[in-house]
């Protein structure tokens, strides 16, 4: 799917709609989302709105320096935890395995959003959602999503 966002609010709306769609369709199955895009493309904006739509009450911040943050989901049937990972500081998948990252990706009721996922691609579930955000203009973004085969 391809979506053109004309503002941060458009990106937030798209993220909320994706959260609602995925949780309805997958009904408690683990959801893994790979979030791609250059600095300033809107990844954090997307992550914050996605988590908010799930019922996460805490403010979402990028986990760049801690690698992984988790938040309780309140109000989305079948889901209990939202994990936000930033794998930029990792060298390989085994670094994330040591932190329990592989386990959380396969646990029913978990939603895992991963930035810099190419560093841990060896342990990603075969089927996951890729959200790629391209910066087109000051407020305009192209958001492309697809599920890996």
PDB file of C-alpha atoms in Angstrom:
ATOM      1  CA  UNK A   1       0.000   0.000   0.000  1.00  0.00           C
ATOM      2  CA  UNK A   2       1.217   3.482  -0.759  1.00  0.00           C
ATOM      3  CA  UNK A   3       0.039   6.564   1.167  1.00  0.00           C
ATOM      4  CA  UNK A   4       1.047  10.205   0.730  1.00  0.00           C
ATOM      5  CA  UNK A   5       1.042  12.205   3.953  1.00  0.00           C
ATOM      6  CA  UNK A   6       0.807  15.989   3.721  1.00  0.00           C
ATOM      7  CA  UNK A   7       1.415  16.717   7.404  1.00  0.00           C
ATOM      8  CA  UNK A   8       2.442  15.129  10.694  1.00  0.00           C
ATOM      9  CA  UNK A   9      -1.279  14.832  11.454  1.00  0.00           C
ATOM     10  CA  UNK A  10      -1.769  12.802   8.247  1.00  0.00           C
ATOM     11  CA  UNK A  11       1.070  10.495   9.294  1.00  0.00           C
ATOM     12  CA  UNK A  12      -0.526  10.093  12.725  1.00  0.00           C
ATOM     13  CA  UNK A  13      -3.902   9.271  11.174  1.00  0.00           C
ATOM     14  CA  UNK A  14      -2.334   6.662   8.902  1.00  0.00           C
ATOM     15  CA  UNK A  15      -0.470   5.096  11.848  1.00  0.00           C
ATOM     16  CA  UNK A  16      -3.656   4.895  13.939  1.00  0.00           C
ATOM     17  CA  UNK A  17      -5.563   3.275  11.092  1.00  0.00           C
ATOM     18  CA  UNK A  18      -2.768   0.718  10.608  1.00  0.00           C
ATOM     19  CA  UNK A  19      -2.819  -0.110  14.341  1.00  0.00           C
ATOM     20  CA  UNK A  20      -6.579  -0.658  14.327  1.00  0.00           C
ATOM     21  CA  UNK A  21      -6.490  -2.680  11.092  1.00  0.00           C
ATOM     22  CA  UNK A  22      -3.647  -4.964  12.156  1.00  0.00           C
ATOM     23  CA  UNK A  23      -5.022  -5.709  15.613  1.00  0.00           C
ATOM     24  CA  UNK A  24      -8.479  -6.508  14.200  1.00  0.00           C
ATOM     25  CA  UNK A  25      -7.058  -8.775  11.494  1.00  0.00           C
ATOM     26  CA  UNK A  26      -4.487 -10.606  13.618  1.00  0.00           C
ATOM     27  CA  UNK A  27      -6.552 -10.964  16.811  1.00  0.00           C
ATOM     28  CA  UNK A  28      -3.754 -11.424  19.350  1.00  0.00           C
ATOM     29  CA  UNK A  29      -1.121 -12.948  17.075  1.00  0.00           C
ATOM     30  CA  UNK A  30       2.276 -11.305  17.510  1.00  0.00           C
ATOM     31  CA  UNK A  31       2.771  -8.314  15.216  1.00  0.00           C
ATOM     32  CA  UNK A  32       6.261  -7.275  14.094  1.00  0.00           C
ATOM     33  CA  UNK A  33       6.694  -3.997  12.229  1.00  0.00           C
ATOM     34  CA  UNK A  34       9.926  -2.899  10.604  1.00  0.00           C
ATOM     35  CA  UNK A  35       9.993   0.911  10.489  1.00  0.00           C
ATOM     36  CA  UNK A  36      12.341   2.432   7.897  1.00  0.00           C
ATOM     37  CA  UNK A  37      13.162   5.997   6.905  1.00  0.00           C
ATOM     38  CA  UNK A  38      15.848   8.621   7.049  1.00  0.00           C
ATOM     39  CA  UNK A  39      16.345  10.936   9.998  1.00  0.00           C
ATOM     40  CA  UNK A  40      13.404  13.332  10.238  1.00  0.00           C
ATOM     41  CA  UNK A  41      11.138  11.280   7.954  1.00  0.00           C
ATOM     42  CA  UNK A  42       8.495  10.786  10.633  1.00  0.00           C
ATOM     43  CA  UNK A  43       9.322   7.435  12.225  1.00  0.00           C
ATOM     44  CA  UNK A  44       8.803   8.714  15.767  1.00  0.00           C
ATOM     45  CA  UNK A  45       5.578  10.456  14.759  1.00  0.00           C
ATOM     46  CA  UNK A  46       4.345   7.163  13.307  1.00  0.00           C
ATOM     47  CA  UNK A  47       5.424   5.149  16.378  1.00  0.00           C
ATOM     48  CA  UNK A  48       3.758   7.557  18.820  1.00  0.00           C
ATOM     49  CA  UNK A  49       0.415   7.575  17.010  1.00  0.00           C
ATOM     50  CA  UNK A  50       0.493   3.804  16.477  1.00  0.00           C
ATOM     51  CA  UNK A  51       1.077   3.208  20.204  1.00  0.00           C
ATOM     52  CA  UNK A  52      -1.552   5.750  21.197  1.00  0.00           C
ATOM     53  CA  UNK A  53      -4.138   3.965  19.036  1.00  0.00           C
ATOM     54  CA  UNK A  54      -3.364   0.727  20.911  1.00  0.00           C
ATOM     55  CA  UNK A  55      -4.085   2.371  24.250  1.00  0.00           C
ATOM     56  CA  UNK A  56      -0.500   2.998  25.371  1.00  0.00           C
ATOM     57  CA  UNK A  57      -0.733   5.779  27.934  1.00  0.00           C
ATOM     58  CA  UNK A  58       2.978   6.584  28.233  1.00  0.00           C
ATOM     59  CA  UNK A  59       4.750   9.028  25.941  1.00  0.00           C
ATOM     60  CA  UNK A  60       6.760   7.128  23.336  1.00  0.00           C
ATOM     61  CA  UNK A  61      10.373   8.231  22.888  1.00  0.00           C
ATOM     62  CA  UNK A  62      12.973   6.751  20.586  1.00  0.00           C
ATOM     63  CA  UNK A  63      14.896   3.985  22.401  1.00  0.00           C
ATOM     64  CA  UNK A  64      18.182   4.806  20.655  1.00  0.00           C
ATOM     65  CA  UNK A  65      20.364   4.638  23.756  1.00  0.00           C
ATOM     66  CA  UNK A  66      18.581   1.786  25.568  1.00  0.00           C
ATOM     67  CA  UNK A  67      17.797  -0.338  22.455  1.00  0.00           C
ATOM     68  CA  UNK A  68      14.387  -1.493  23.728  1.00  0.00           C
ATOM     69  CA  UNK A  69      11.474   0.036  25.599  1.00  0.00           C
ATOM     70  CA  UNK A  70       8.214  -1.664  26.400  1.00  0.00           C
ATOM     71  CA  UNK A  71       4.821  -0.225  27.227  1.00  0.00           C
ATOM     72  CA  UNK A  72       1.602  -1.751  28.508  1.00  0.00           C
ATOM     73  CA  UNK A  73      -1.282  -1.798  26.031  1.00  0.00           C
ATOM     74  CA  UNK A  74      -4.620  -0.893  27.581  1.00  0.00           C
ATOM     75  CA  UNK A  75      -7.783  -1.281  25.547  1.00  0.00           C
ATOM     76  CA  UNK A  76      -6.808  -3.373  22.517  1.00  0.00           C
ATOM     77  CA  UNK A  77      -8.313  -6.859  22.828  1.00  0.00           C
ATOM     78  CA  UNK A  78      -5.762  -9.651  22.471  1.00  0.00           C
ATOM     79  CA  UNK A  79      -2.734  -7.404  22.990  1.00  0.00           C
ATOM     80  CA  UNK A  80      -0.855  -6.611  26.185  1.00  0.00           C
ATOM     81  CA  UNK A  81       2.634  -5.240  25.384  1.00  0.00           C
ATOM     82  CA  UNK A  82       4.065  -2.803  22.842  1.00  0.00           C
ATOM     83  CA  UNK A  83       7.830  -2.952  22.312  1.00  0.00           C
ATOM     84  CA  UNK A  84       9.786  -0.252  20.507  1.00  0.00           C
ATOM     85  CA  UNK A  85      13.297  -1.276  19.453  1.00  0.00           C
ATOM     86  CA  UNK A  86      16.079   0.764  17.899  1.00  0.00           C
ATOM     87  CA  UNK A  87      18.794  -1.625  16.734  1.00  0.00           C
ATOM     88  CA  UNK A  88      21.194   1.044  15.450  1.00  0.00           C
ATOM     89  CA  UNK A  89      23.698   0.350  18.235  1.00  0.00           C
ATOM     90  CA  UNK A  90      23.647  -3.430  17.708  1.00  0.00           C
ATOM     91  CA  UNK A  91      26.204  -5.203  15.567  1.00  0.00           C
ATOM     92  CA  UNK A  92      24.260  -8.370  14.828  1.00  0.00           C
ATOM     93  CA  UNK A  93      21.163 -10.380  15.693  1.00  0.00           C
ATOM     94  CA  UNK A  94      22.860 -12.215  18.570  1.00  0.00           C
ATOM     95  CA  UNK A  95      23.097  -8.876  20.423  1.00  0.00           C
ATOM     96  CA  UNK A  96      19.292  -8.631  20.420  1.00  0.00           C
ATOM     97  CA  UNK A  97      18.884 -12.300  21.342  1.00  0.00           C
ATOM     98  CA  UNK A  98      20.884 -11.617  24.534  1.00  0.00           C
ATOM     99  CA  UNK A  99      18.318  -8.938  25.439  1.00  0.00           C
ATOM    100  CA  UNK A 100      15.366 -11.291  24.882  1.00  0.00           C
ATOM    101  CA  UNK A 101      14.408  -9.572  21.633  1.00  0.00           C
ATOM    102  CA  UNK A 102      13.797 -12.727  19.656  1.00  0.00           C
ATOM    103  CA  UNK A 103      11.400 -14.124  22.257  1.00  0.00           C
ATOM    104  CA  UNK A 104       9.189 -11.043  22.316  1.00  0.00           C
ATOM    105  CA  UNK A 105       8.708 -11.143  18.529  1.00  0.00           C
ATOM    106  CA  UNK A 106       6.995 -14.530  18.733  1.00  0.00           C
ATOM    107  CA  UNK A 107       4.935 -14.029  21.901  1.00  0.00           C
ATOM    108  CA  UNK A 108       1.159 -13.798  21.326  1.00  0.00           C
ATOM    109  CA  UNK A 109      -0.235 -10.489  22.541  1.00  0.00           C
ATOM    110  CA  UNK A 110       2.931  -8.553  21.691  1.00  0.00           C
ATOM    111  CA  UNK A 111       3.402  -5.818  19.120  1.00  0.00           C
ATOM    112  CA  UNK A 112       7.022  -5.069  18.249  1.00  0.00           C
ATOM    113  CA  UNK A 113       8.086  -2.035  16.226  1.00  0.00           C
ATOM    114  CA  UNK A 114      11.732  -2.146  15.123  1.00  0.00           C
ATOM    115  CA  UNK A 115      13.949   0.593  13.706  1.00  0.00           C
ATOM    116  CA  UNK A 116      17.245  -0.370  12.049  1.00  0.00           C
ATOM    117  CA  UNK A 117      15.892  -3.899  11.661  1.00  0.00           C
ATOM    118  CA  UNK A 118      18.407  -4.802   8.966  1.00  0.00           C
ATOM    119  CA  UNK A 119      20.923  -5.307  11.787  1.00  0.00           C
ATOM    120  CA  UNK A 120      18.787  -8.113  13.233  1.00  0.00           C
ATOM    121  CA  UNK A 121      17.198  -9.455  10.049  1.00  0.00           C
ATOM    122  CA  UNK A 122      18.394 -13.003  10.805  1.00  0.00           C
ATOM    123  CA  UNK A 123      15.872 -13.325  13.647  1.00  0.00           C
ATOM    124  CA  UNK A 124      12.899 -11.432  12.224  1.00  0.00           C
ATOM    125  CA  UNK A 125       9.772 -13.518  11.730  1.00  0.00           C
ATOM    126  CA  UNK A 126       9.348 -14.574   8.126  1.00  0.00           C
ATOM    127  CA  UNK A 127       6.078 -12.629   7.963  1.00  0.00           C
ATOM    128  CA  UNK A 128       6.285  -9.031   9.184  1.00  0.00           C
ATOM    129  CA  UNK A 129       5.072  -5.604   8.111  1.00  0.00           C
ATOM    130  CA  UNK A 130       7.517  -3.140   6.575  1.00  0.00           C
ATOM    131  CA  UNK A 131       6.650   0.557   6.839  1.00  0.00           C
ATOM    132  CA  UNK A 132       8.999   2.741   4.800  1.00  0.00           C
ATOM    133  CA  UNK A 133       8.696   6.538   5.082  1.00  0.00           C
ATOM    134  CA  UNK A 134      10.341   8.798   2.506  1.00  0.00           C
ATOM    135  CA  UNK A 135      10.795  12.524   3.032  1.00  0.00           C
ATOM    136  CA  UNK A 136       9.465  14.277  -0.092  1.00  0.00           C
ATOM    137  CA  UNK A 137       9.084  17.889   1.042  1.00  0.00           C
ATOM    138  CA  UNK A 138       8.984  19.839   4.307  1.00  0.00           C
ATOM    139  CA  UNK A 139       5.696  18.254   5.430  1.00  0.00           C
ATOM    140  CA  UNK A 140       5.067  15.731   2.651  1.00  0.00           C
ATOM    141  CA  UNK A 141       5.948  12.052   3.126  1.00  0.00           C
ATOM    142  CA  UNK A 142       5.493   8.948   1.031  1.00  0.00           C
ATOM    143  CA  UNK A 143       4.594   5.970   3.244  1.00  0.00           C
ATOM    144  CA  UNK A 144       4.863   2.554   1.675  1.00  0.00           C
ATOM    145  CA  UNK A 145       3.771  -0.578   3.516  1.00  0.00           C
ATOM    146  CA  UNK A 146       4.006  -4.231   2.604  1.00  0.00           C
ATOM    147  CA  UNK A 147       3.973  -7.580   4.347  1.00  0.00           C
ATOM    148  CA  UNK A 148       6.971  -9.780   3.705  1.00  0.00           C
ATOM    149  CA  UNK A 149       6.085 -13.083   2.072  1.00  0.00           C
TER     150      UNK A 149
END
